[in-house]
Amino acid sequence: IGKFSGRAGITYVTPWGIAPYVSYSESFVPNLGTDNSGNTFDPSEGRQWEVGVKYQPKEIDALFTLAWFDIVKSNVVSYSYIDGPQATGEVHSRGLELEGKVDLGYGWDFVGSYTYTDATYRGTGNDVLDEEQGITAGNRVAGIPKHMWVLSGSYNSGPVTFGVTGKYTARVPVNVSNDWIADNYFITDVNLSLRGEALSELLERLTLSLNVTNVTDESYLGGIASNAAWIGAPRTAIFSVTADF
């Protein structure tokens, strides 16, 4: 099985640091596995339009991006803990992405992003099959939240590195029929790294690191795939010592 897929894009860079762009791409991906009846899945095909603008101001070290996307994929296979692998037909996704990266100086950096995704099923075109699988045109795609944002700040002075990241994920459907919706959640991660030179010349080859994920020990749905759904990792702390020779 094979198919030609194309990709094209164009960007115009203005003297003011603003760069509008537009891109178009196609995809072709064979679907592995079988459905609950043992039938193989047809390959998935897709097309994507993206229109956006990037801005890099001259006054500060920063980059800001705004993008709108529209994606249509056919023969999509979805997975859920309840229903297993399913040929859920055509899926339409469209949304908005915002991202900003700023170097604040003195070792401080900031990154923030927000994504809005409206991903819905269009069905297989077989009304009987859609009804059996609980697919209703307009239902949200399992595993894809409508809203998600990430904020991250870090400090790097050379021997000392410190960072904090917060991630918010809105409520998300767990199955194609949308009768199981997982709650929204907010996760905080912290990392700290200290080179030995900050303590003593005798320890300059050592680096001490501490990484703590899910600081508040939030309970959340970690993911959905291959006929399984699992709970996200609880609070986890990893301390490490690295020596350079």
JSON list of C-alpha atoms in Angstrom, two decimals:
[
{"chain": "A", "resi": 1, "resn": "ILE", "atom": "CA", "xyz": [0.00, 0.00, 0.00]},
{"chain": "A", "resi": 2, "resn": "GLY", "atom": "CA", "xyz": [1.37, 3.38, -0.96]},
{"chain": "A", "resi": 3, "resn": "LYS", "atom": "CA", "xyz": [0.23, 6.89, -1.75]},
{"chain": "A", "resi": 4, "resn": "PHE", "atom": "CA", "xyz": [1.77, 10.23, -2.68]},
{"chain": "A", "resi": 5, "resn": "SER", "atom": "CA", "xyz": [1.33, 13.00, -0.09]},
{"chain": "A", "resi": 6, "resn": "GLY", "atom": "CA", "xyz": [2.30, 16.63, -0.63]},
{"chain": "A", "resi": 7, "resn": "ARG", "atom": "CA", "xyz": [3.41, 19.54, 1.52]},
{"chain": "A", "resi": 8, "resn": "ALA", "atom": "CA", "xyz": [3.81, 23.23, 0.77]},
{"chain": "A", "resi": 9, "resn": "GLY", "atom": "CA", "xyz": [4.23, 26.45, 2.71]},
{"chain": "A", "resi": 10, "resn": "ILE", "atom": "CA", "xyz": [5.18, 30.07, 2.36]},
{"chain": "A", "resi": 11, "resn": "THR", "atom": "CA", "xyz": [6.42, 32.70, 4.84]},
{"chain": "A", "resi": 12, "resn": "TYR", "atom": "CA", "xyz": [6.91, 36.44, 4.37]},
{"chain": "A", "resi": 13, "resn": "VAL", "atom": "CA", "xyz": [9.31, 38.21, 6.73]},
{"chain": "A", "resi": 14, "resn": "THR", "atom": "CA", "xyz": [8.65, 41.93, 7.20]},
{"chain": "A", "resi": 15, "resn": "PRO", "atom": "CA", "xyz": [11.19, 44.53, 8.39]},
{"chain": "A", "resi": 16, "resn": "TRP", "atom": "CA", "xyz": [9.21, 44.90, 11.64]},
{"chain": "A", "resi": 17, "resn": "GLY", "atom": "CA", "xyz": [9.83, 41.37, 12.91]},
{"chain": "A", "resi": 18, "resn": "ILE", "atom": "CA", "xyz": [6.39, 40.12, 11.83]},
{"chain": "A", "resi": 19, "resn": "ALA", "atom": "CA", "xyz": [6.28, 36.97, 9.67]},
{"chain": "A", "resi": 20, "resn": "PRO", "atom": "CA", "xyz": [2.87, 35.76, 8.42]},
{"chain": "A", "resi": 21, "resn": "TYR", "atom": "CA", "xyz": [2.78, 32.28, 6.93]},
{"chain": "A", "resi": 22, "resn": "VAL", "atom": "CA", "xyz": [0.46, 29.65, 5.44]},
{"chain": "A", "resi": 23, "resn": "SER", "atom": "CA", "xyz": [1.04, 25.93, 4.95]},
{"chain": "A", "resi": 24, "resn": "TYR", "atom": "CA", "xyz": [-0.76, 22.92, 3.52]},
{"chain": "A", "resi": 25, "resn": "SER", "atom": "CA", "xyz": [0.11, 19.26, 4.07]},
{"chain": "A", "resi": 26, "resn": "GLU", "atom": "CA", "xyz": [-1.28, 15.80, 3.39]},
{"chain": "A", "resi": 27, "resn": "SER", "atom": "CA", "xyz": [-0.78, 12.55, 5.30]},
{"chain": "A", "resi": 28, "resn": "PHE", "atom": "CA", "xyz": [-1.13, 8.82, 4.69]},
{"chain": "A", "resi": 29, "resn": "VAL", "atom": "CA", "xyz": [-0.72, 6.40, 7.60]},
{"chain": "A", "resi": 30, "resn": "PRO", "atom": "CA", "xyz": [-1.54, 2.64, 7.64]},
{"chain": "A", "resi": 31, "resn": "ASN", "atom": "CA", "xyz": [-3.59, 1.62, 10.67]},
{"chain": "A", "resi": 32, "resn": "LEU", "atom": "CA", "xyz": [-2.18, -1.35, 12.57]},
{"chain": "A", "resi": 33, "resn": "GLY", "atom": "CA", "xyz": [-4.19, -3.98, 14.40]},
{"chain": "A", "resi": 34, "resn": "THR", "atom": "CA", "xyz": [-7.74, -5.25, 13.98]},
{"chain": "A", "resi": 35, "resn": "ASP", "atom": "CA", "xyz": [-11.18, -4.41, 15.27]},
{"chain": "A", "resi": 36, "resn": "ASN", "atom": "CA", "xyz": [-13.13, -6.57, 17.73]},
{"chain": "A", "resi": 37, "resn": "SER", "atom": "CA", "xyz": [-14.27, -8.78, 14.82]},
{"chain": "A", "resi": 38, "resn": "GLY", "atom": "CA", "xyz": [-10.73, -9.38, 13.59]},
{"chain": "A", "resi": 39, "resn": "ASN", "atom": "CA", "xyz": [-11.00, -7.09, 10.54]},
{"chain": "A", "resi": 40, "resn": "THR", "atom": "CA", "xyz": [-8.03, -4.93, 9.55]},
{"chain": "A", "resi": 41, "resn": "PHE", "atom": "CA", "xyz": [-8.44, -1.15, 9.32]},
{"chain": "A", "resi": 42, "resn": "ASP", "atom": "CA", "xyz": [-8.16, 0.92, 6.13]},
{"chain": "A", "resi": 43, "resn": "PRO", "atom": "CA", "xyz": [-5.26, 3.42, 5.98]},
{"chain": "A", "resi": 44, "resn": "SER", "atom": "CA", "xyz": [-5.91, 6.88, 7.38]},
{"chain": "A", "resi": 45, "resn": "GLU", "atom": "CA", "xyz": [-5.55, 9.89, 5.07]},
{"chain": "A", "resi": 46, "resn": "GLY", "atom": "CA", "xyz": [-5.55, 13.53, 6.06]},
{"chain": "A", "resi": 47, "resn": "ARG", "atom": "CA", "xyz": [-5.07, 17.10, 5.01]},
{"chain": "A", "resi": 48, "resn": "GLN", "atom": "CA", "xyz": [-4.10, 20.13, 7.10]},
{"chain": "A", "resi": 49, "resn": "TRP", "atom": "CA", "xyz": [-4.24, 23.87, 6.56]},
{"chain": "A", "resi": 50, "resn": "GLU", "atom": "CA", "xyz": [-2.38, 26.20, 8.91]},
{"chain": "A", "resi": 51, "resn": "VAL", "atom": "CA", "xyz": [-2.34, 29.98, 8.88]},
{"chain": "A", "resi": 52, "resn": "GLY", "atom": "CA", "xyz": [-0.42, 32.03, 11.39]},
{"chain": "A", "resi": 53, "resn": "VAL", "atom": "CA", "xyz": [1.95, 34.82, 12.24]},
{"chain": "A", "resi": 54, "resn": "LYS", "atom": "CA", "xyz": [5.23, 34.96, 14.14]},
{"chain": "A", "resi": 55, "resn": "TYR", "atom": "CA", "xyz": [6.53, 38.09, 15.82]},
{"chain": "A", "resi": 56, "resn": "GLN", "atom": "CA", "xyz": [10.08, 38.67, 17.04]},
{"chain": "A", "resi": 57, "resn": "PRO", "atom": "CA", "xyz": [10.44, 42.16, 18.59]},
{"chain": "A", "resi": 58, "resn": "LYS", "atom": "CA", "xyz": [13.73, 43.99, 18.29]},
{"chain": "A", "resi": 59, "resn": "GLU", "atom": "CA", "xyz": [13.60, 45.52, 21.78]},
{"chain": "A", "resi": 60, "resn": "ILE", "atom": "CA", "xyz": [13.67, 42.22, 23.71]},
{"chain": "A", "resi": 61, "resn": "ASP", "atom": "CA", "xyz": [14.78, 38.63, 23.15]},
{"chain": "A", "resi": 62, "resn": "ALA", "atom": "CA", "xyz": [11.39, 37.04, 22.52]},
{"chain": "A", "resi": 63, "resn": "LEU", "atom": "CA", "xyz": [9.31, 35.12, 20.00]},
{"chain": "A", "resi": 64, "resn": "PHE", "atom": "CA", "xyz": [5.50, 35.09, 19.83]},
{"chain": "A", "resi": 65, "resn": "THR", "atom": "CA", "xyz": [3.43, 32.78, 17.62]},
{"chain": "A", "resi": 66, "resn": "LEU", "atom": "CA", "xyz": [-0.27, 32.72, 16.73]},
{"chain": "A", "resi": 67, "resn": "ALA", "atom": "CA", "xyz": [-1.58, 29.88, 14.53]},
{"chain": "A", "resi": 68, "resn": "TRP", "atom": "CA", "xyz": [-4.94, 28.63, 13.32]},
{"chain": "A", "resi": 69, "resn": "PHE", "atom": "CA", "xyz": [-5.25, 25.07, 12.02]},
{"chain": "A", "resi": 70, "resn": "ASP", "atom": "CA", "xyz": [-7.89, 22.97, 10.25]},
{"chain": "A", "resi": 71, "resn": "ILE", "atom": "CA", "xyz": [-7.37, 19.20, 9.92]},
{"chain": "A", "resi": 72, "resn": "VAL", "atom": "CA", "xyz": [-9.56, 16.50, 8.37]},
{"chain": "A", "resi": 73, "resn": "LYS", "atom": "CA", "xyz": [-8.59, 12.82, 8.72]},
{"chain": "A", "resi": 74, "resn": "SER", "atom": "CA", "xyz": [-10.40, 9.81, 7.26]},
{"chain": "A", "resi": 75, "resn": "ASN", "atom": "CA", "xyz": [-10.52, 6.18, 8.47]},
{"chain": "A", "resi": 76, "resn": "VAL", "atom": "CA", "xyz": [-9.44, 7.21, 11.97]},
{"chain": "A", "resi": 77, "resn": "VAL", "atom": "CA", "xyz": [-9.05, 4.43, 14.54]},
{"chain": "A", "resi": 78, "resn": "SER", "atom": "CA", "xyz": [-9.94, 5.34, 18.14]},
{"chain": "A", "resi": 79, "resn": "TYR", "atom": "CA", "xyz": [-9.20, 3.46, 21.33]},
{"chain": "A", "resi": 80, "resn": "SER", "atom": "CA", "xyz": [-11.03, 3.41, 24.61]},
{"chain": "A", "resi": 81, "resn": "TYR", "atom": "CA", "xyz": [-11.04, 1.30, 27.73]},
{"chain": "A", "resi": 82, "resn": "ILE", "atom": "CA", "xyz": [-14.73, 0.54, 27.26]},
{"chain": "A", "resi": 83, "resn": "ASP", "atom": "CA", "xyz": [-15.05, -0.08, 23.52]},
{"chain": "A", "resi": 84, "resn": "GLY", "atom": "CA", "xyz": [-11.57, -1.18, 22.39]},
{"chain": "A", "resi": 85, "resn": "PRO", "atom": "CA", "xyz": [-10.19, -0.25, 18.94]},
{"chain": "A", "resi": 86, "resn": "GLN", "atom": "CA", "xyz": [-12.82, 1.17, 16.60]},
{"chain": "A", "resi": 87, "resn": "ALA", "atom": "CA", "xyz": [-12.96, 2.51, 13.07]},
{"chain": "A", "resi": 88, "resn": "THR", "atom": "CA", "xyz": [-14.54, 5.84, 13.94]},
{"chain": "A", "resi": 89, "resn": "GLY", "atom": "CA", "xyz": [-14.47, 7.26, 10.41]},
{"chain": "A", "resi": 90, "resn": "GLU", "atom": "CA", "xyz": [-13.72, 10.88, 9.62]},
{"chain": "A", "resi": 91, "resn": "VAL", "atom": "CA", "xyz": [-12.49, 13.33, 12.25]},
{"chain": "A", "resi": 92, "resn": "HIS", "atom": "CA", "xyz": [-12.42, 17.12, 11.92]},
{"chain": "A", "resi": 93, "resn": "SER", "atom": "CA", "xyz": [-10.07, 19.12, 14.14]},
{"chain": "A", "resi": 94, "resn": "ARG", "atom": "CA", "xyz": [-9.66, 22.86, 14.16]},
{"chain": "A", "resi": 95, "resn": "GLY", "atom": "CA", "xyz": [-8.32, 25.27, 16.67]},
{"chain": "A", "resi": 96, "resn": "LEU", "atom": "CA", "xyz": [-5.94, 27.95, 17.78]},
{"chain": "A", "resi": 97, "resn": "GLU", "atom": "CA", "xyz": [-2.43, 27.88, 19.22]},
{"chain": "A", "resi": 98, "resn": "LEU", "atom": "CA", "xyz": [-0.70, 30.71, 21.08]},
{"chain": "A", "resi": 99, "resn": "GLU", "atom": "CA", "xyz": [2.90, 30.59, 22.29]},
{"chain": "A", "resi": 100, "resn": "GLY", "atom": "CA", "xyz": [5.33, 33.07, 23.73]},
{"chain": "A", "resi": 101, "resn": "LYS", "atom": "CA", "xyz": [9.00, 32.69, 24.66]},
{"chain": "A", "resi": 102, "resn": "VAL", "atom": "CA", "xyz": [10.74, 35.54, 26.49]},
{"chain": "A", "resi": 103, "resn": "ASP", "atom": "CA", "xyz": [14.27, 35.92, 27.80]},
{"chain": "A", "resi": 104, "resn": "LEU", "atom": "CA", "xyz": [13.85, 38.27, 30.75]},
{"chain": "A", "resi": 105, "resn": "GLY", "atom": "CA", "xyz": [17.58, 38.68, 31.29]},
{"chain": "A", "resi": 106, "resn": "TYR", "atom": "CA", "xyz": [19.71, 37.92, 34.34]},
{"chain": "A", "resi": 107, "resn": "GLY", "atom": "CA", "xyz": [19.22, 34.18, 33.72]},
{"chain": "A", "resi": 108, "resn": "TRP", "atom": "CA", "xyz": [15.42, 34.25, 33.71]},
{"chain": "A", "resi": 109, "resn": "ASP", "atom": "CA", "xyz": [13.35, 32.69, 30.90]},
{"chain": "A", "resi": 110, "resn": "PHE", "atom": "CA", "xyz": [9.60, 32.35, 30.46]},
{"chain": "A", "resi": 111, "resn": "VAL", "atom": "CA", "xyz": [7.53, 30.15, 28.12]},
{"chain": "A", "resi": 112, "resn": "GLY", "atom": "CA", "xyz": [3.75, 30.16, 27.89]},
{"chain": "A", "resi": 113, "resn": "SER", "atom": "CA", "xyz": [1.34, 28.43, 25.52]},
{"chain": "A", "resi": 114, "resn": "TYR", "atom": "CA", "xyz": [-2.38, 27.93, 25.07]},
{"chain": "A", "resi": 115, "resn": "THR", "atom": "CA", "xyz": [-4.16, 25.52, 22.73]},
{"chain": "A", "resi": 116, "resn": "TYR", "atom": "CA", "xyz": [-7.84, 25.39, 21.82]},
{"chain": "A", "resi": 117, "resn": "THR", "atom": "CA", "xyz": [-8.88, 22.27, 19.89]},
{"chain": "A", "resi": 118, "resn": "ASP", "atom": "CA", "xyz": [-12.36, 21.50, 18.61]},
{"chain": "A", "resi": 119, "resn": "ALA", "atom": "CA", "xyz": [-12.01, 17.87, 17.49]},
{"chain": "A", "resi": 120, "resn": "THR", "atom": "CA", "xyz": [-15.23, 16.06, 16.52]},
{"chain": "A", "resi": 121, "resn": "TYR", "atom": "CA", "xyz": [-16.30, 12.83, 14.83]},
{"chain": "A", "resi": 122, "resn": "ARG", "atom": "CA", "xyz": [-18.05, 12.99, 11.45]},
{"chain": "A", "resi": 123, "resn": "GLY", "atom": "CA", "xyz": [-18.85, 9.26, 11.47]},
{"chain": "A", "resi": 124, "resn": "THR", "atom": "CA", "xyz": [-17.99, 6.33, 9.20]},
{"chain": "A", "resi": 125, "resn": "GLY", "atom": "CA", "xyz": [-20.79, 6.93, 6.71]},
{"chain": "A", "resi": 126, "resn": "ASN", "atom": "CA", "xyz": [-22.39, 3.65, 7.84]},
{"chain": "A", "resi": 127, "resn": "ASP", "atom": "CA", "xyz": [-25.34, 4.58, 10.05]},
{"chain": "A", "resi": 128, "resn": "VAL", "atom": "CA", "xyz": [-25.73, 1.03, 11.43]},
{"chain": "A", "resi": 129, "resn": "LEU", "atom": "CA", "xyz": [-22.04, 0.77, 12.33]},
{"chain": "A", "resi": 130, "resn": "ASP", "atom": "CA", "xyz": [-22.04, 4.27, 13.87]},
{"chain": "A", "resi": 131, "resn": "GLU", "atom": "CA", "xyz": [-25.04, 3.40, 16.03]},
{"chain": "A", "resi": 132, "resn": "GLU", "atom": "CA", "xyz": [-23.45, 0.12, 17.18]},
{"chain": "A", "resi": 133, "resn": "GLN", "atom": "CA", "xyz": [-20.26, 1.92, 18.20]},
{"chain": "A", "resi": 134, "resn": "GLY", "atom": "CA", "xyz": [-22.03, 4.85, 19.83]},
{"chain": "A", "resi": 135, "resn": "ILE", "atom": "CA", "xyz": [-20.71, 7.37, 17.33]},
{"chain": "A", "resi": 136, "resn": "THR", "atom": "CA", "xyz": [-22.77, 10.49, 16.85]},
{"chain": "A", "resi": 137, "resn": "ALA", "atom": "CA", "xyz": [-21.66, 13.12, 14.37]},
{"chain": "A", "resi": 138, "resn": "GLY", "atom": "CA", "xyz": [-20.51, 16.07, 16.44]},
{"chain": "A", "resi": 139, "resn": "ASN", "atom": "CA", "xyz": [-19.28, 14.01, 19.40]},
{"chain": "A", "resi": 140, "resn": "ARG", "atom": "CA", "xyz": [-15.88, 15.09, 20.69]},
{"chain": "A", "resi": 141, "resn": "VAL", "atom": "CA", "xyz": [-12.88, 12.92, 19.90]},
{"chain": "A", "resi": 142, "resn": "ALA", "atom": "CA", "xyz": [-11.79, 10.75, 22.85]},
{"chain": "A", "resi": 143, "resn": "GLY", "atom": "CA", "xyz": [-8.58, 11.81, 24.56]},
{"chain": "A", "resi": 144, "resn": "ILE", "atom": "CA", "xyz": [-8.39, 15.36, 23.13]},
{"chain": "A", "resi": 145, "resn": "PRO", "atom": "CA", "xyz": [-9.14, 18.27, 25.52]},
{"chain": "A", "resi": 146, "resn": "LYS", "atom": "CA", "xyz": [-10.65, 21.49, 24.23]},
{"chain": "A", "resi": 147, "resn": "HIS", "atom": "CA", "xyz": [-8.40, 23.69, 26.35]},
{"chain": "A", "resi": 148, "resn": "MET", "atom": "CA", "xyz": [-4.83, 23.22, 27.46]},
{"chain": "A", "resi": 149, "resn": "TRP", "atom": "CA", "xyz": [-2.26, 25.72, 28.67]},
{"chain": "A", "resi": 150, "resn": "VAL", "atom": "CA", "xyz": [1.30, 25.48, 29.91]},
{"chain": "A", "resi": 151, "resn": "LEU", "atom": "CA", "xyz": [3.32, 28.08, 31.84]},
{"chain": "A", "resi": 152, "resn": "SER", "atom": "CA", "xyz": [7.01, 27.56, 32.55]},
{"chain": "A", "resi": 153, "resn": "GLY", "atom": "CA", "xyz": [9.64, 29.76, 34.19]},
{"chain": "A", "resi": 154, "resn": "SER", "atom": "CA", "xyz": [13.31, 28.99, 34.72]},
{"chain": "A", "resi": 155, "resn": "TYR", "atom": "CA", "xyz": [16.43, 30.56, 36.20]},
{"chain": "A", "resi": 156, "resn": "ASN", "atom": "CA", "xyz": [19.97, 29.69, 35.14]},
{"chain": "A", "resi": 157, "resn": "SER", "atom": "CA", "xyz": [22.99, 31.36, 36.73]},
{"chain": "A", "resi": 158, "resn": "GLY", "atom": "CA", "xyz": [25.51, 28.76, 35.58]},
{"chain": "A", "resi": 159, "resn": "PRO", "atom": "CA", "xyz": [26.01, 26.67, 38.72]},
{"chain": "A", "resi": 160, "resn": "VAL", "atom": "CA", "xyz": [22.34, 26.95, 39.75]},
{"chain": "A", "resi": 161, "resn": "THR", "atom": "CA", "xyz": [19.33, 26.07, 37.60]},
{"chain": "A", "resi": 162, "resn": "PHE", "atom": "CA", "xyz": [15.75, 26.23, 38.83]},
{"chain": "A", "resi": 163, "resn": "GLY", "atom": "CA", "xyz": [12.48, 25.75, 36.97]},
{"chain": "A", "resi": 164, "resn": "VAL", "atom": "CA", "xyz": [8.73, 25.51, 37.58]},
{"chain": "A", "resi": 165, "resn": "THR", "atom": "CA", "xyz": [6.15, 24.30, 35.06]},
{"chain": "A", "resi": 166, "resn": "GLY", "atom": "CA", "xyz": [2.38, 24.34, 35.39]},
{"chain": "A", "resi": 167, "resn": "LYS", "atom": "CA", "xyz": [0.06, 22.51, 32.98]},
{"chain": "A", "resi": 168, "resn": "TYR", "atom": "CA", "xyz": [-3.74, 22.75, 32.83]},
{"chain": "A", "resi": 169, "resn": "THR", "atom": "CA", "xyz": [-5.85, 20.26, 30.88]},
{"chain": "A", "resi": 170, "resn": "ALA", "atom": "CA", "xyz": [-9.62, 20.71, 30.55]},
{"chain": "A", "resi": 171, "resn": "ARG", "atom": "CA", "xyz": [-12.22, 17.95, 30.86]},
{"chain": "A", "resi": 172, "resn": "VAL", "atom": "CA", "xyz": [-11.78, 15.29, 28.18]},
{"chain": "A", "resi": 173, "resn": "PRO", "atom": "CA", "xyz": [-14.03, 12.50, 26.82]},
{"chain": "A", "resi": 174, "resn": "VAL", "atom": "CA", "xyz": [-12.70, 8.98, 27.40]},
{"chain": "A", "resi": 175, "resn": "ASN", "atom": "CA", "xyz": [-14.86, 7.16, 24.81]},
{"chain": "A", "resi": 176, "resn": "VAL", "atom": "CA", "xyz": [-16.43, 7.93, 21.42]},
{"chain": "A", "resi": 177, "resn": "SER", "atom": "CA", "xyz": [-19.98, 8.08, 22.78]},
{"chain": "A", "resi": 178, "resn": "ASN", "atom": "CA", "xyz": [-18.88, 10.83, 25.20]},
{"chain": "A", "resi": 179, "resn": "ASP", "atom": "CA", "xyz": [-20.75, 9.27, 28.14]},
{"chain": "A", "resi": 180, "resn": "TRP", "atom": "CA", "xyz": [-17.53, 9.15, 30.18]},
{"chain": "A", "resi": 181, "resn": "ILE", "atom": "CA", "xyz": [-15.82, 12.49, 30.73]},
{"chain": "A", "resi": 182, "resn": "ALA", "atom": "CA", "xyz": [-12.61, 12.78, 32.76]},
{"chain": "A", "resi": 183, "resn": "ASP", "atom": "CA", "xyz": [-12.22, 15.80, 35.04]},
{"chain": "A", "resi": 184, "resn": "ASN", "atom": "CA", "xyz": [-9.92, 18.70, 34.33]},
{"chain": "A", "resi": 185, "resn": "TYR", "atom": "CA", "xyz": [-6.61, 18.84, 36.19]},
{"chain": "A", "resi": 186, "resn": "PHE", "atom": "CA", "xyz": [-3.61, 21.03, 36.92]},
{"chain": "A", "resi": 187, "resn": "ILE", "atom": "CA", "xyz": [-0.09, 19.58, 37.29]},
{"chain": "A", "resi": 188, "resn": "THR", "atom": "CA", "xyz": [2.97, 21.36, 38.69]},
{"chain": "A", "resi": 189, "resn": "ASP", "atom": "CA", "xyz": [6.55, 20.18, 38.11]},
{"chain": "A", "resi": 190, "resn": "VAL", "atom": "CA", "xyz": [9.68, 21.57, 39.78]},
{"chain": "A", "resi": 191, "resn": "ASN", "atom": "CA", "xyz": [13.34, 20.98, 39.01]},
{"chain": "A", "resi": 192, "resn": "LEU", "atom": "CA", "xyz": [16.51, 22.16, 40.73]},
{"chain": "A", "resi": 193, "resn": "SER", "atom": "CA", "xyz": [20.11, 21.58, 39.64]},
{"chain": "A", "resi": 194, "resn": "LEU", "atom": "CA", "xyz": [23.24, 22.65, 41.54]},
{"chain": "A", "resi": 195, "resn": "ARG", "atom": "CA", "xyz": [26.77, 22.27, 40.31]},
{"chain": "A", "resi": 196, "resn": "GLY", "atom": "CA", "xyz": [29.37, 21.56, 42.97]},
{"chain": "A", "resi": 197, "resn": "GLU", "atom": "CA", "xyz": [31.35, 24.69, 42.13]},
{"chain": "A", "resi": 198, "resn": "ALA", "atom": "CA", "xyz": [28.66, 26.70, 43.88]},
{"chain": "A", "resi": 199, "resn": "LEU", "atom": "CA", "xyz": [29.60, 24.91, 47.11]},
{"chain": "A", "resi": 200, "resn": "SER", "atom": "CA", "xyz": [33.33, 24.24, 46.87]},
{"chain": "A", "resi": 201, "resn": "GLU", "atom": "CA", "xyz": [36.12, 23.94, 44.31]},
{"chain": "A", "resi": 202, "resn": "LEU", "atom": "CA", "xyz": [36.62, 20.36, 45.55]},
{"chain": "A", "resi": 203, "resn": "LEU", "atom": "CA", "xyz": [33.13, 19.49, 44.30]},
{"chain": "A", "resi": 204, "resn": "GLU", "atom": "CA", "xyz": [33.21, 21.36, 41.00]},
{"chain": "A", "resi": 205, "resn": "ARG", "atom": "CA", "xyz": [32.86, 18.16, 38.96]},
{"chain": "A", "resi": 206, "resn": "LEU", "atom": "CA", "xyz": [29.62, 17.18, 40.69]},
{"chain": "A", "resi": 207, "resn": "THR", "atom": "CA", "xyz": [26.06, 18.15, 39.75]},
{"chain": "A", "resi": 208, "resn": "LEU", "atom": "CA", "xyz": [23.20, 17.62, 42.18]},
{"chain": "A", "resi": 209, "resn": "SER", "atom": "CA", "xyz": [19.72, 17.45, 40.66]},
{"chain": "A", "resi": 210, "resn": "LEU", "atom": "CA", "xyz": [16.22, 17.20, 42.10]},
{"chain": "A", "resi": 211, "resn": "ASN", "atom": "CA", "xyz": [13.14, 16.75, 39.90]},
{"chain": "A", "resi": 212, "resn": "VAL", "atom": "CA", "xyz": [9.66, 16.63, 41.39]},
{"chain": "A", "resi": 213, "resn": "THR", "atom": "CA", "xyz": [6.67, 15.94, 39.13]},
{"chain": "A", "resi": 214, "resn": "ASN", "atom": "CA", "xyz": [3.02, 16.39, 40.12]},
{"chain": "A", "resi": 215, "resn": "VAL", "atom": "CA", "xyz": [4.01, 18.33, 43.23]},
{"chain": "A", "resi": 216, "resn": "THR", "atom": "CA", "xyz": [0.47, 18.54, 44.58]},
{"chain": "A", "resi": 217, "resn": "ASP", "atom": "CA", "xyz": [-0.15, 14.81, 43.97]},
{"chain": "A", "resi": 218, "resn": "GLU", "atom": "CA", "xyz": [-3.08, 15.49, 41.65]},
{"chain": "A", "resi": 219, "resn": "SER", "atom": "CA", "xyz": [-5.23, 12.52, 40.57]},
{"chain": "A", "resi": 220, "resn": "TYR", "atom": "CA", "xyz": [-5.86, 12.58, 36.82]},
{"chain": "A", "resi": 221, "resn": "LEU", "atom": "CA", "xyz": [-6.34, 10.47, 33.69]},
{"chain": "A", "resi": 222, "resn": "GLY", "atom": "CA", "xyz": [-2.89, 9.90, 32.22]},
{"chain": "A", "resi": 223, "resn": "GLY", "atom": "CA", "xyz": [-3.91, 8.65, 28.78]},
{"chain": "A", "resi": 224, "resn": "ILE", "atom": "CA", "xyz": [-5.97, 6.43, 26.52]},
{"chain": "A", "resi": 225, "resn": "ALA", "atom": "CA", "xyz": [-4.50, 3.95, 24.02]},
{"chain": "A", "resi": 226, "resn": "SER", "atom": "CA", "xyz": [-4.71, 0.38, 22.79]},
{"chain": "A", "resi": 227, "resn": "ASN", "atom": "CA", "xyz": [-7.85, -0.59, 24.70]},
{"chain": "A", "resi": 228, "resn": "ALA", "atom": "CA", "xyz": [-6.58, 0.86, 27.97]},
{"chain": "A", "resi": 229, "resn": "ALA", "atom": "CA", "xyz": [-6.95, 3.97, 30.12]},
{"chain": "A", "resi": 230, "resn": "TRP", "atom": "CA", "xyz": [-4.61, 4.69, 32.96]},
{"chain": "A", "resi": 231, "resn": "ILE", "atom": "CA", "xyz": [-4.22, 7.03, 35.91]},
{"chain": "A", "resi": 232, "resn": "GLY", "atom": "CA", "xyz": [-1.42, 9.60, 35.69]},
{"chain": "A", "resi": 233, "resn": "ALA", "atom": "CA", "xyz": [1.73, 9.26, 37.78]},
{"chain": "A", "resi": 234, "resn": "PRO", "atom": "CA", "xyz": [1.45, 10.40, 41.41]},
{"chain": "A", "resi": 235, "resn": "ARG", "atom": "CA", "xyz": [3.90, 12.81, 43.04]},
{"chain": "A", "resi": 236, "resn": "THR", "atom": "CA", "xyz": [7.38, 11.60, 42.08]},
{"chain": "A", "resi": 237, "resn": "ALA", "atom": "CA", "xyz": [10.75, 12.92, 43.27]},
{"chain": "A", "resi": 238, "resn": "ILE", "atom": "CA", "xyz": [14.06, 11.90, 41.69]},
{"chain": "A", "resi": 239, "resn": "PHE", "atom": "CA", "xyz": [17.37, 12.96, 43.18]},
{"chain": "A", "resi": 240, "resn": "SER", "atom": "CA", "xyz": [20.56, 12.34, 41.20]},
{"chain": "A", "resi": 241, "resn": "VAL", "atom": "CA", "xyz": [24.28, 13.02, 41.44]},
{"chain": "A", "resi": 242, "resn": "THR", "atom": "CA", "xyz": [26.39, 13.31, 38.28]},
{"chain": "A", "resi": 243, "resn": "ALA", "atom": "CA", "xyz": [30.16, 13.45, 38.14]},
{"chain": "A", "resi": 244, "resn": "ASP", "atom": "CA", "xyz": [32.17, 14.80, 35.17]},
{"chain": "A", "resi": 245, "resn": "PHE", "atom": "CA", "xyz": [35.63, 13.43, 34.42]}
]
